[in-house]
CSV table of C-alpha atoms and ligand atoms in Angstrom, one decimal:
chain,number,residue,atom,x,y,z
A,821,MET,CA,-43.6,34.4,-69.8
A,822,LYS,CA,-39.8,34.8,-70.1
A,823,LYS,CA,-38.3,32.7,-72.8
A,824,ILE,CA,-34.9,31.3,-71.8
A,825,LEU,CA,-32.6,29.2,-73.9
A,826,VAL,CA,-29.8,27.1,-72.3
A,827,THR,CA,-27.3,25.7,-74.7
A,828,GLY,CA,-25.7,22.6,-73.2
A,829,GLY,CA,-28.8,22.1,-70.9
A,830,ALA,CA,-28.3,18.4,-70.7
A,831,GLY,CA,-24.7,18.8,-69.4
A,832,HIS,CA,-23.5,19.1,-65.8
A,833,VAL,CA,-23.7,22.8,-65.0
A,834,GLY,CA,-26.5,23.4,-67.6
A,835,SER,CA,-28.8,21.0,-65.9
A,836,HIS,CA,-28.4,22.8,-62.6
A,837,ILE,CA,-29.2,26.2,-64.2
A,838,ILE,CA,-32.4,24.6,-65.7
A,839,GLU,CA,-33.3,23.1,-62.3
A,840,LEU,CA,-33.3,26.6,-60.8
A,841,LEU,CA,-35.0,28.3,-63.8
A,842,VAL,CA,-38.0,26.0,-64.0
A,843,LYS,CA,-38.9,26.8,-60.4
A,844,ASP,CA,-40.3,30.1,-61.6
A,845,PRO,CA,-43.5,29.3,-63.5
A,846,GLU,CA,-43.0,32.5,-65.5
A,847,ASN,CA,-40.0,31.0,-67.2
A,848,GLN,CA,-40.3,29.0,-70.4
A,849,VAL,CA,-37.0,27.0,-70.5
A,850,ILE,CA,-35.6,25.4,-73.7
A,851,SER,CA,-32.4,23.4,-73.9
A,852,LEU,CA,-30.4,22.9,-77.0
A,853,ASP,CA,-27.8,20.1,-76.7
A,854,ASN,CA,-26.1,17.9,-79.2
A,855,TYR,CA,-25.6,15.1,-76.5
A,856,PHE,CA,-21.9,14.9,-77.2
A,857,ASN,CA,-21.4,14.9,-73.5
A,858,GLY,CA,-24.9,15.5,-72.2
A,859,SER,CA,-27.3,12.9,-71.1
A,860,THR,CA,-31.1,12.5,-70.9
A,861,GLU,CA,-30.5,11.5,-67.3
A,862,ASN,CA,-29.8,15.2,-66.7
A,863,HIS,CA,-33.2,16.2,-68.0
A,864,ILE,CA,-35.2,18.3,-65.6
A,865,LYS,CA,-39.0,18.2,-65.6
A,866,GLY,CA,-40.6,21.4,-66.8
A,867,ALA,CA,-38.0,22.2,-69.5
A,868,GLU,CA,-38.2,21.4,-73.2
A,869,TYR,CA,-35.2,19.6,-74.7
A,870,ARG,CA,-34.1,20.0,-78.3
A,871,THR,CA,-31.4,18.0,-79.9
A,872,GLY,CA,-28.8,19.6,-82.2
A,873,HIS,CA,-25.6,21.5,-82.7
A,874,THR,CA,-25.4,25.2,-81.8
A,875,LYS,CA,-24.3,25.9,-85.4
A,876,ASP,CA,-27.9,25.1,-86.4
A,877,ILE,CA,-29.4,27.3,-83.7
A,878,GLU,CA,-31.2,29.5,-86.3
A,879,LYS,CA,-33.2,26.6,-87.6
A,880,LEU,CA,-33.7,24.8,-84.3
A,881,ILE,CA,-34.8,27.8,-82.2
A,882,PRO,CA,-37.5,29.7,-84.1
A,883,GLU,CA,-38.4,31.5,-80.8
A,884,THR,CA,-36.6,34.7,-79.8
A,885,PRO,CA,-35.4,34.1,-76.3
A,886,ASP,CA,-35.1,36.9,-73.7
A,887,ILE,CA,-32.0,35.3,-72.3
A,888,VAL,CA,-29.5,32.8,-73.8
A,889,PHE,CA,-27.3,31.0,-71.3
A,890,HIS,CA,-24.5,29.6,-73.6
A,891,LEU,CA,-22.8,26.6,-72.1
A,892,GLY,CA,-23.1,24.2,-75.1
A,893,GLU,CA,-19.4,23.7,-76.0
A,894,TYR,CA,-16.7,21.1,-75.8
A,895,ALA,CA,-15.8,21.5,-72.1
A,896,ARG,CA,-12.7,19.5,-71.1
A,897,ILE,CA,-9.0,20.5,-71.1
A,898,ALA,CA,-6.9,17.3,-71.3
A,899,PRO,CA,-8.7,15.4,-74.1
A,900,SER,CA,-9.0,18.6,-76.2
A,901,PHE,CA,-5.5,17.9,-77.6
A,902,ASP,CA,-6.8,14.7,-79.2
A,903,ASP,CA,-10.2,16.2,-80.1
A,904,VAL,CA,-9.0,19.4,-81.7
A,905,GLU,CA,-11.4,19.2,-84.7
A,906,LYS,CA,-14.4,18.6,-82.5
A,907,VAL,CA,-13.3,21.5,-80.3
A,908,PHE,CA,-13.1,23.9,-83.2
A,909,ASP,CA,-16.4,22.7,-84.6
A,910,MET,CA,-18.4,22.8,-81.4
A,911,ASN,CA,-16.8,25.9,-79.9
A,912,ILE,CA,-15.7,28.2,-82.7
A,913,LEU,CA,-18.4,27.4,-85.4
A,914,GLY,CA,-21.1,26.7,-82.8
A,915,THR,CA,-20.4,29.9,-80.7
A,916,PHE,CA,-20.2,32.1,-83.8
A,917,ALA,CA,-23.7,30.9,-84.7
A,918,VAL,CA,-25.0,31.5,-81.2
A,919,VAL,CA,-23.5,35.1,-81.1
A,920,GLU,CA,-25.0,35.9,-84.6
A,921,PHE,CA,-28.3,34.5,-83.5
A,922,CYS,CA,-28.3,36.8,-80.5
A,923,ARG,CA,-27.4,39.8,-82.6
A,924,LYS,CA,-30.0,39.1,-85.4
A,925,ARG,CA,-32.8,38.2,-83.1
A,926,LYS,CA,-32.0,41.0,-80.6
A,927,VAL,CA,-31.8,38.6,-77.7
A,928,GLY,CA,-32.2,40.5,-74.4
A,929,LYS,CA,-28.9,39.1,-73.0
A,930,LEU,CA,-26.3,36.5,-73.9
A,931,VAL,CA,-24.7,35.0,-70.9
A,932,TYR,CA,-21.5,33.1,-71.6
A,933,ALA,CA,-19.9,30.3,-69.4
A,934,ALA,CA,-16.3,31.2,-70.0
A,935,SER,CA,-13.2,29.4,-68.6
A,936,SER,CA,-10.8,30.7,-66.0
A,937,THR,CA,-8.0,28.8,-67.8
A,938,LYS,CA,-7.2,32.1,-69.7
A,939,PHE,CA,-6.0,33.8,-66.5
A,940,ALA,CA,-3.3,31.2,-65.8
A,941,ILE,CA,0.4,32.2,-66.2
A,942,GLU,CA,-0.4,35.9,-66.3
A,943,GLY,CA,-2.8,35.5,-69.3
A,944,ASP,CA,-0.8,33.0,-71.3
A,945,GLY,CA,-3.2,30.3,-70.1
A,946,ARG,CA,-5.3,30.9,-73.2
A,947,HIS,CA,-2.6,29.3,-75.3
A,948,GLN,CA,-2.1,26.2,-73.1
A,949,SER,CA,-4.7,23.9,-74.7
A,950,PRO,CA,-7.1,23.9,-77.7
A,951,TYR,CA,-9.9,24.1,-75.2
A,952,ALA,CA,-8.5,27.2,-73.4
A,953,PHE,CA,-7.8,28.8,-76.7
A,954,THR,CA,-11.3,28.5,-78.0
A,955,LYS,CA,-12.9,29.6,-74.7
A,956,ALA,CA,-10.7,32.7,-74.6
A,957,THR,CA,-11.3,33.4,-78.3
A,958,ASN,CA,-15.1,33.3,-77.7
A,959,VAL,CA,-14.7,35.8,-74.8
A,960,ASP,CA,-12.9,38.1,-77.2
A,961,LEU,CA,-15.7,37.5,-79.8
A,962,ILE,CA,-18.5,38.3,-77.4
A,963,ASN,CA,-16.7,41.4,-76.0
A,964,ASN,CA,-16.3,42.6,-79.6
A,965,TYR,CA,-19.9,42.0,-80.5
A,966,GLY,CA,-20.7,44.2,-77.5
A,967,ARG,CA,-18.5,46.9,-79.0
A,968,TRP,CA,-19.5,46.5,-82.7
A,969,TYR,CA,-23.2,45.8,-82.3
A,970,ASN,CA,-24.1,46.8,-78.7
A,971,LEU,CA,-24.9,43.2,-78.1
A,972,PRO,CA,-26.2,42.9,-74.4
A,973,TYR,CA,-24.1,40.3,-72.7
A,974,ALA,CA,-22.4,39.1,-69.5
A,975,ILE,CA,-19.5,36.8,-69.2
A,976,CYS,CA,-19.0,34.4,-66.2
A,977,TYR,CA,-15.8,32.5,-65.5
A,978,PHE,CA,-16.3,29.1,-64.0
A,979,TYR,CA,-13.7,27.2,-62.0
A,980,ASN,CA,-13.7,23.4,-61.5
A,981,ALA,CA,-17.4,22.5,-61.0
A,982,PHE,CA,-18.3,19.7,-58.6
A,983,GLY,CA,-21.5,18.3,-57.3
A,984,PRO,CA,-24.5,16.1,-58.2
A,985,ARG,CA,-24.7,14.8,-61.8
A,986,GLU,CA,-21.0,15.2,-62.4
A,987,LYS,CA,-19.6,12.6,-64.7
A,988,GLY,CA,-17.3,10.1,-62.9
A,989,VAL,CA,-16.4,7.7,-65.7
A,990,GLY,CA,-15.2,8.0,-69.2
A,991,LYS,CA,-12.9,10.3,-71.2
A,992,TYR,CA,-14.9,13.4,-70.1
A,993,ALA,CA,-15.2,12.7,-66.4
A,994,THR,CA,-14.1,15.4,-64.0
A,995,LEU,CA,-12.0,15.1,-60.9
A,996,ILE,CA,-14.3,14.9,-57.9
A,997,ALA,CA,-16.7,12.4,-59.4
A,998,LYS,CA,-13.8,10.4,-60.8
A,999,PHE,CA,-12.3,10.3,-57.3
A,1000,GLU,CA,-15.7,9.2,-55.9
A,1001,GLN,CA,-15.6,6.3,-58.3
A,1002,ILE,CA,-12.0,5.4,-57.4
A,1003,TYR,CA,-13.0,5.5,-53.7
A,1004,LEU,CA,-16.0,3.3,-54.2
A,1005,ASN,CA,-13.9,0.8,-56.3
A,1006,GLY,CA,-11.1,0.8,-53.6
A,1007,GLU,CA,-8.5,1.8,-56.2
A,1008,GLU,CA,-5.5,4.1,-56.1
A,1009,PHE,CA,-6.1,7.9,-56.6
A,1010,THR,CA,-4.3,8.9,-59.7
A,1011,VAL,CA,-2.7,12.3,-59.2
A,1012,VAL,CA,-0.9,14.2,-62.0
A,1013,LYS,CA,2.6,15.3,-60.7
A,1014,PRO,CA,3.4,17.3,-58.7
A,1015,GLY,CA,-0.1,17.2,-57.2
A,1016,THR,CA,0.5,20.4,-55.4
A,1017,GLN,CA,-1.4,22.3,-58.2
A,1018,LYS,CA,-4.3,24.1,-56.6
A,1019,ARG,CA,-7.8,24.3,-58.0
A,1020,ASN,CA,-10.8,26.5,-56.8
A,1021,PHE,CA,-13.3,23.7,-56.8
A,1022,THR,CA,-16.8,25.3,-56.9
A,1023,TYR,CA,-20.1,23.8,-56.1
A,1024,VAL,CA,-22.3,23.4,-59.1
A,1025,GLY,CA,-25.4,24.8,-57.4
A,1026,ASP,CA,-23.4,27.9,-56.5
A,1027,LEU,CA,-22.3,28.3,-60.1
A,1028,ALA,CA,-25.9,27.9,-61.3
A,1029,ARG,CA,-27.2,30.5,-58.8
A,1030,GLY,CA,-24.3,32.8,-59.8
A,1031,ILE,CA,-24.8,32.7,-63.5
A,1032,ILE,CA,-28.6,33.4,-63.1
A,1033,LEU,CA,-27.8,36.4,-60.8
A,1034,THR,CA,-25.3,37.6,-63.4
A,1035,ALA,CA,-28.0,37.3,-66.1
A,1036,GLU,CA,-30.4,39.4,-64.0
A,1037,LYS,CA,-28.0,42.1,-62.9
A,1038,GLY,CA,-24.6,41.8,-64.6
A,1039,ASN,CA,-23.3,43.5,-67.7
A,1040,GLY,CA,-20.1,42.9,-69.7
A,1041,ASP,CA,-17.0,40.9,-68.8
A,1042,GLY,CA,-15.6,39.8,-65.5
A,1043,TYR,CA,-18.1,37.8,-63.4
A,1044,THR,CA,-15.9,35.2,-61.8
A,1045,LEU,CA,-17.7,32.3,-60.1
A,1046,SER,CA,-15.1,30.7,-57.9
A,1047,ASN,CA,-14.7,29.4,-54.4
A,1048,THR,CA,-12.1,31.6,-52.7
A,1049,LYS,CA,-10.5,28.6,-51.1
A,1050,ALA,CA,-8.2,26.6,-53.4
A,1051,HIS,CA,-7.2,23.0,-52.7
A,1052,SER,CA,-4.4,20.9,-54.1
A,1053,VAL,CA,-5.2,17.7,-55.9
A,1054,ILE,CA,-3.2,15.8,-53.2
A,1055,GLU,CA,-5.3,17.4,-50.5
A,1056,ILE,CA,-8.4,16.2,-52.4
A,1057,ALA,CA,-7.1,12.6,-52.8
A,1058,GLN,CA,-6.1,12.6,-49.1
A,1059,SER,CA,-9.5,13.8,-48.0
A,1060,PHE,CA,-10.9,10.6,-49.6
A,1061,GLY,CA,-8.3,8.6,-47.7
A,1062,GLY,CA,-5.9,7.8,-50.5
A,1063,PRO,CA,-3.8,5.8,-51.5
A,1064,ILE,CA,-2.2,8.0,-54.1
A,1065,LYS,CA,-0.5,7.0,-57.3
A,1066,TYR,CA,1.5,9.8,-59.1
A,1067,ILE,CA,1.5,10.0,-62.9
A,1068,ASP,CA,3.2,12.2,-65.4
A,1069,GLY,CA,1.4,15.3,-66.4
A,1070,TYR,CA,0.7,16.8,-69.8
A,1071,TYR,CA,1.2,20.2,-71.3
A,1072,GLY,CA,-1.6,22.6,-70.4
A,1073,ARG,CA,-2.1,22.0,-66.7
A,1074,ALA,CA,-1.4,25.5,-65.3
A,1075,GLU,CA,-2.2,26.8,-61.9
A,1076,SER,CA,-5.4,29.0,-62.1
A,1077,GLY,CA,-4.7,32.7,-62.0
A,1078,GLU,CA,-6.2,35.9,-60.7
A,1079,ALA,CA,-9.4,36.9,-62.3
A,1080,PRO,CA,-11.7,40.0,-62.1
A,1081,ASN,CA,-14.3,39.6,-59.4
A,1082,LYS,CA,-17.4,41.6,-60.3
A,1083,THR,CA,-19.7,38.8,-59.0
A,1084,ARG,CA,-18.7,39.4,-55.4
A,1085,GLU,CA,-18.1,43.1,-55.6
A,1086,GLU,CA,-21.2,44.1,-57.6
A,1087,LEU,CA,-23.7,41.3,-57.1
A,1088,GLY,CA,-22.8,40.1,-53.6
A,1089,TRP,CA,-22.6,36.4,-54.7
A,1090,GLU,CA,-20.9,33.9,-52.4
A,1091,THR,CA,-20.3,30.2,-52.4
A,1092,THR,CA,-22.0,28.0,-49.9
A,1093,VAL,CA,-20.3,24.6,-50.1
A,1094,ASP,CA,-16.6,23.8,-49.7
A,1095,VAL,CA,-15.3,20.7,-51.6
A,1096,LEU,CA,-13.7,19.2,-48.5
A,1097,ASP,CA,-17.0,19.3,-46.6
A,1098,TYR,CA,-18.7,17.8,-49.6
A,1099,ILE,CA,-16.2,14.9,-49.7
A,1100,LYS,CA,-16.5,14.4,-46.0
A,1101,GLU,CA,-20.2,13.9,-46.4
A,1102,PHE,CA,-19.7,11.5,-49.3
A,1103,VAL,CA,-17.2,9.5,-47.3
A,1104,LYS,CA,-19.6,9.4,-44.3
A,1105,ALA,CA,-22.4,8.2,-46.5
A,1106,HIS,CA,-20.2,5.5,-48.1
A,1107,PRO,CA,-18.0,4.0,-45.3
A,1108,ARG,CA,-15.2,1.8,-46.5
A,1109,LYS,CA,-14.9,-1.6,-45.1
A,1110,ASN,CA,-11.1,-1.3,-44.6
A,1111,LYS,CA,-9.8,1.9,-43.2
A,1112,PRO,CA,-6.9,3.4,-45.3
A,1113,ILE,CA,-3.5,2.5,-44.0
A,1114,GLU,CA,-0.9,5.0,-42.6
A,1115,SER,CA,1.3,4.8,-45.7
A,1116,VAL,CA,-1.5,6.4,-47.7
A,1117,TYR,CA,0.1,9.8,-47.1
A,1118,GLU,CA,3.6,8.7,-48.1
A,1119,SER,CA,3.7,9.7,-51.7
A,1120,LYS,CA,4.4,6.8,-54.0
A,1121,THR,CA,5.9,7.6,-57.4
A,1122,VAL,CA,5.4,5.3,-60.5
B,2561,NAD,N1,-17.2,22.3,-65.5
B,2561,NAD,C1,-16.3,23.3,-65.3
B,2561,NAD,O1,-15.5,23.2,-64.3
B,2561,NAD,C2,-16.1,24.4,-66.2
B,2561,NAD,C3,-15.1,25.4,-66.0
B,2561,NAD,C4,-15.0,26.5,-66.9
B,2561,NAD,C5,-15.9,26.6,-67.9
B,2561,NAD,N2,-16.9,25.7,-68.1
B,2561,NAD,C6,-17.8,25.8,-69.2
B,2561,NAD,O2,-19.2,25.6,-68.7
B,2561,NAD,C7,-19.9,25.0,-69.7
B,2561,NAD,C8,-20.6,23.7,-69.1
B,2561,NAD,O3,-19.6,22.9,-68.7
B,2561,NAD,P1,-20.0,21.4,-68.1
B,2561,NAD,O4,-18.9,21.1,-67.2
B,2561,NAD,O5,-21.4,21.4,-67.6
B,2561,NAD,O6,-19.8,20.6,-69.4
B,2561,NAD,P2,-20.7,19.4,-70.0
B,2561,NAD,O7,-19.9,18.8,-71.0
B,2561,NAD,O8,-21.3,18.6,-68.9
B,2561,NAD,O9,-21.8,20.3,-70.7
B,2561,NAD,C9,-21.7,20.8,-71.9
B,2561,NAD,C10,-23.0,20.4,-72.7
B,2561,NAD,O10,-22.9,21.0,-74.0
B,2561,NAD,C11,-23.2,20.0,-75.0
B,2561,NAD,N3,-22.6,20.5,-76.2
B,2561,NAD,C12,-21.2,20.6,-76.5
B,2561,NAD,N4,-21.0,21.2,-77.6
B,2561,NAD,C13,-22.3,21.5,-78.1
B,2561,NAD,C14,-22.7,22.2,-79.3
B,2561,NAD,N5,-21.8,22.6,-80.2
B,2561,NAD,N6,-24.0,22.3,-79.6
B,2561,NAD,C15,-24.9,21.8,-78.6
B,2561,NAD,N7,-24.6,21.2,-77.5
B,2561,NAD,C16,-23.2,21.1,-77.2
B,2561,NAD,C17,-22.7,18.7,-74.5
B,2561,NAD,O11,-23.4,17.6,-75.0
B,2561,NAD,C18,-23.0,18.9,-73.0
B,2561,NAD,O12,-24.2,18.4,-72.6
B,2561,NAD,C19,-19.0,24.7,-70.9
B,2561,NAD,O13,-19.1,25.7,-71.8
B,2561,NAD,C20,-17.6,24.8,-70.2
B,2561,NAD,O14,-16.6,25.2,-71.1
B,2561,NAD,C21,-17.0,24.6,-67.2
């Protein structure tokens, strides 16, 4: 049996990783989640779920895993400004404990779900929000544990995940699921100005497959998991049929930047689903009673 720990296993991406891992009967899969943003609705049959903060990992995980997938962190950019104490507690204290756990237990490999935000603005992206800062700091920490202690690790960079089990309501909802809710409610699509900012929306199943492949074959930093095609937020809202309402942005919304790409070059990973096709399927499955009017595409500023 291979013992595999997934921190944040009750969250969006973590649940998809677990879904793939439990398919192999040789895997014993344990999730550690504090349910800050996770949900029991994301539980996958065949995995074991433990409740707790990663800073208590030593106590909560008496087993020595062969692999640790570390996703259990505060994971949203915009609200991180208000939640800075939580961000530092969950991401800095929590991740330090995870990294120490891996060092002391001689875990076979630590695989970290890093954020692409640090590549924005030629590397200044790491300073654009409390979230981006802690994610980039943890990449530095893990890289240094590799140098200082020969910790076996691999670092994956995620770009805007979308797909089943994505949260569409509440403070920690993410864009595609939020827009699905807006579409279903017949409301206006709120787009942060200018709306031309592009995002590499990446299908959650592709992310899960990519991080598992990286765990099997990757070493060190630089495993980007991103769709090569980027779409602007306006394009996304339009593909739902609009109408669009523009709102003022906030500090920290930079365009995503160039990242190293070992996942494609070394591992041959590719994405399989484009977000516009995904939205097209969603719209087809949920036809609106009233077709959107022409003026949808005329930007309205509030
Ligand atoms: N979703 C994306 O587009 C994206 C992009 C870049 C990086 N990432 C990273 O991928 C990971 C997963 O993201 P997601 O979108 O699935 O987020 P998510 O919020 O759905 O999942 C994170 C899970 O971790 C749990 N958690 C948070 N802090 C914890 C702690 N200290 N101890 C134990 N559990 C904790 C939450 O309850 C949640 O279930 C995160 O680390 C995030 O930073 C995600």
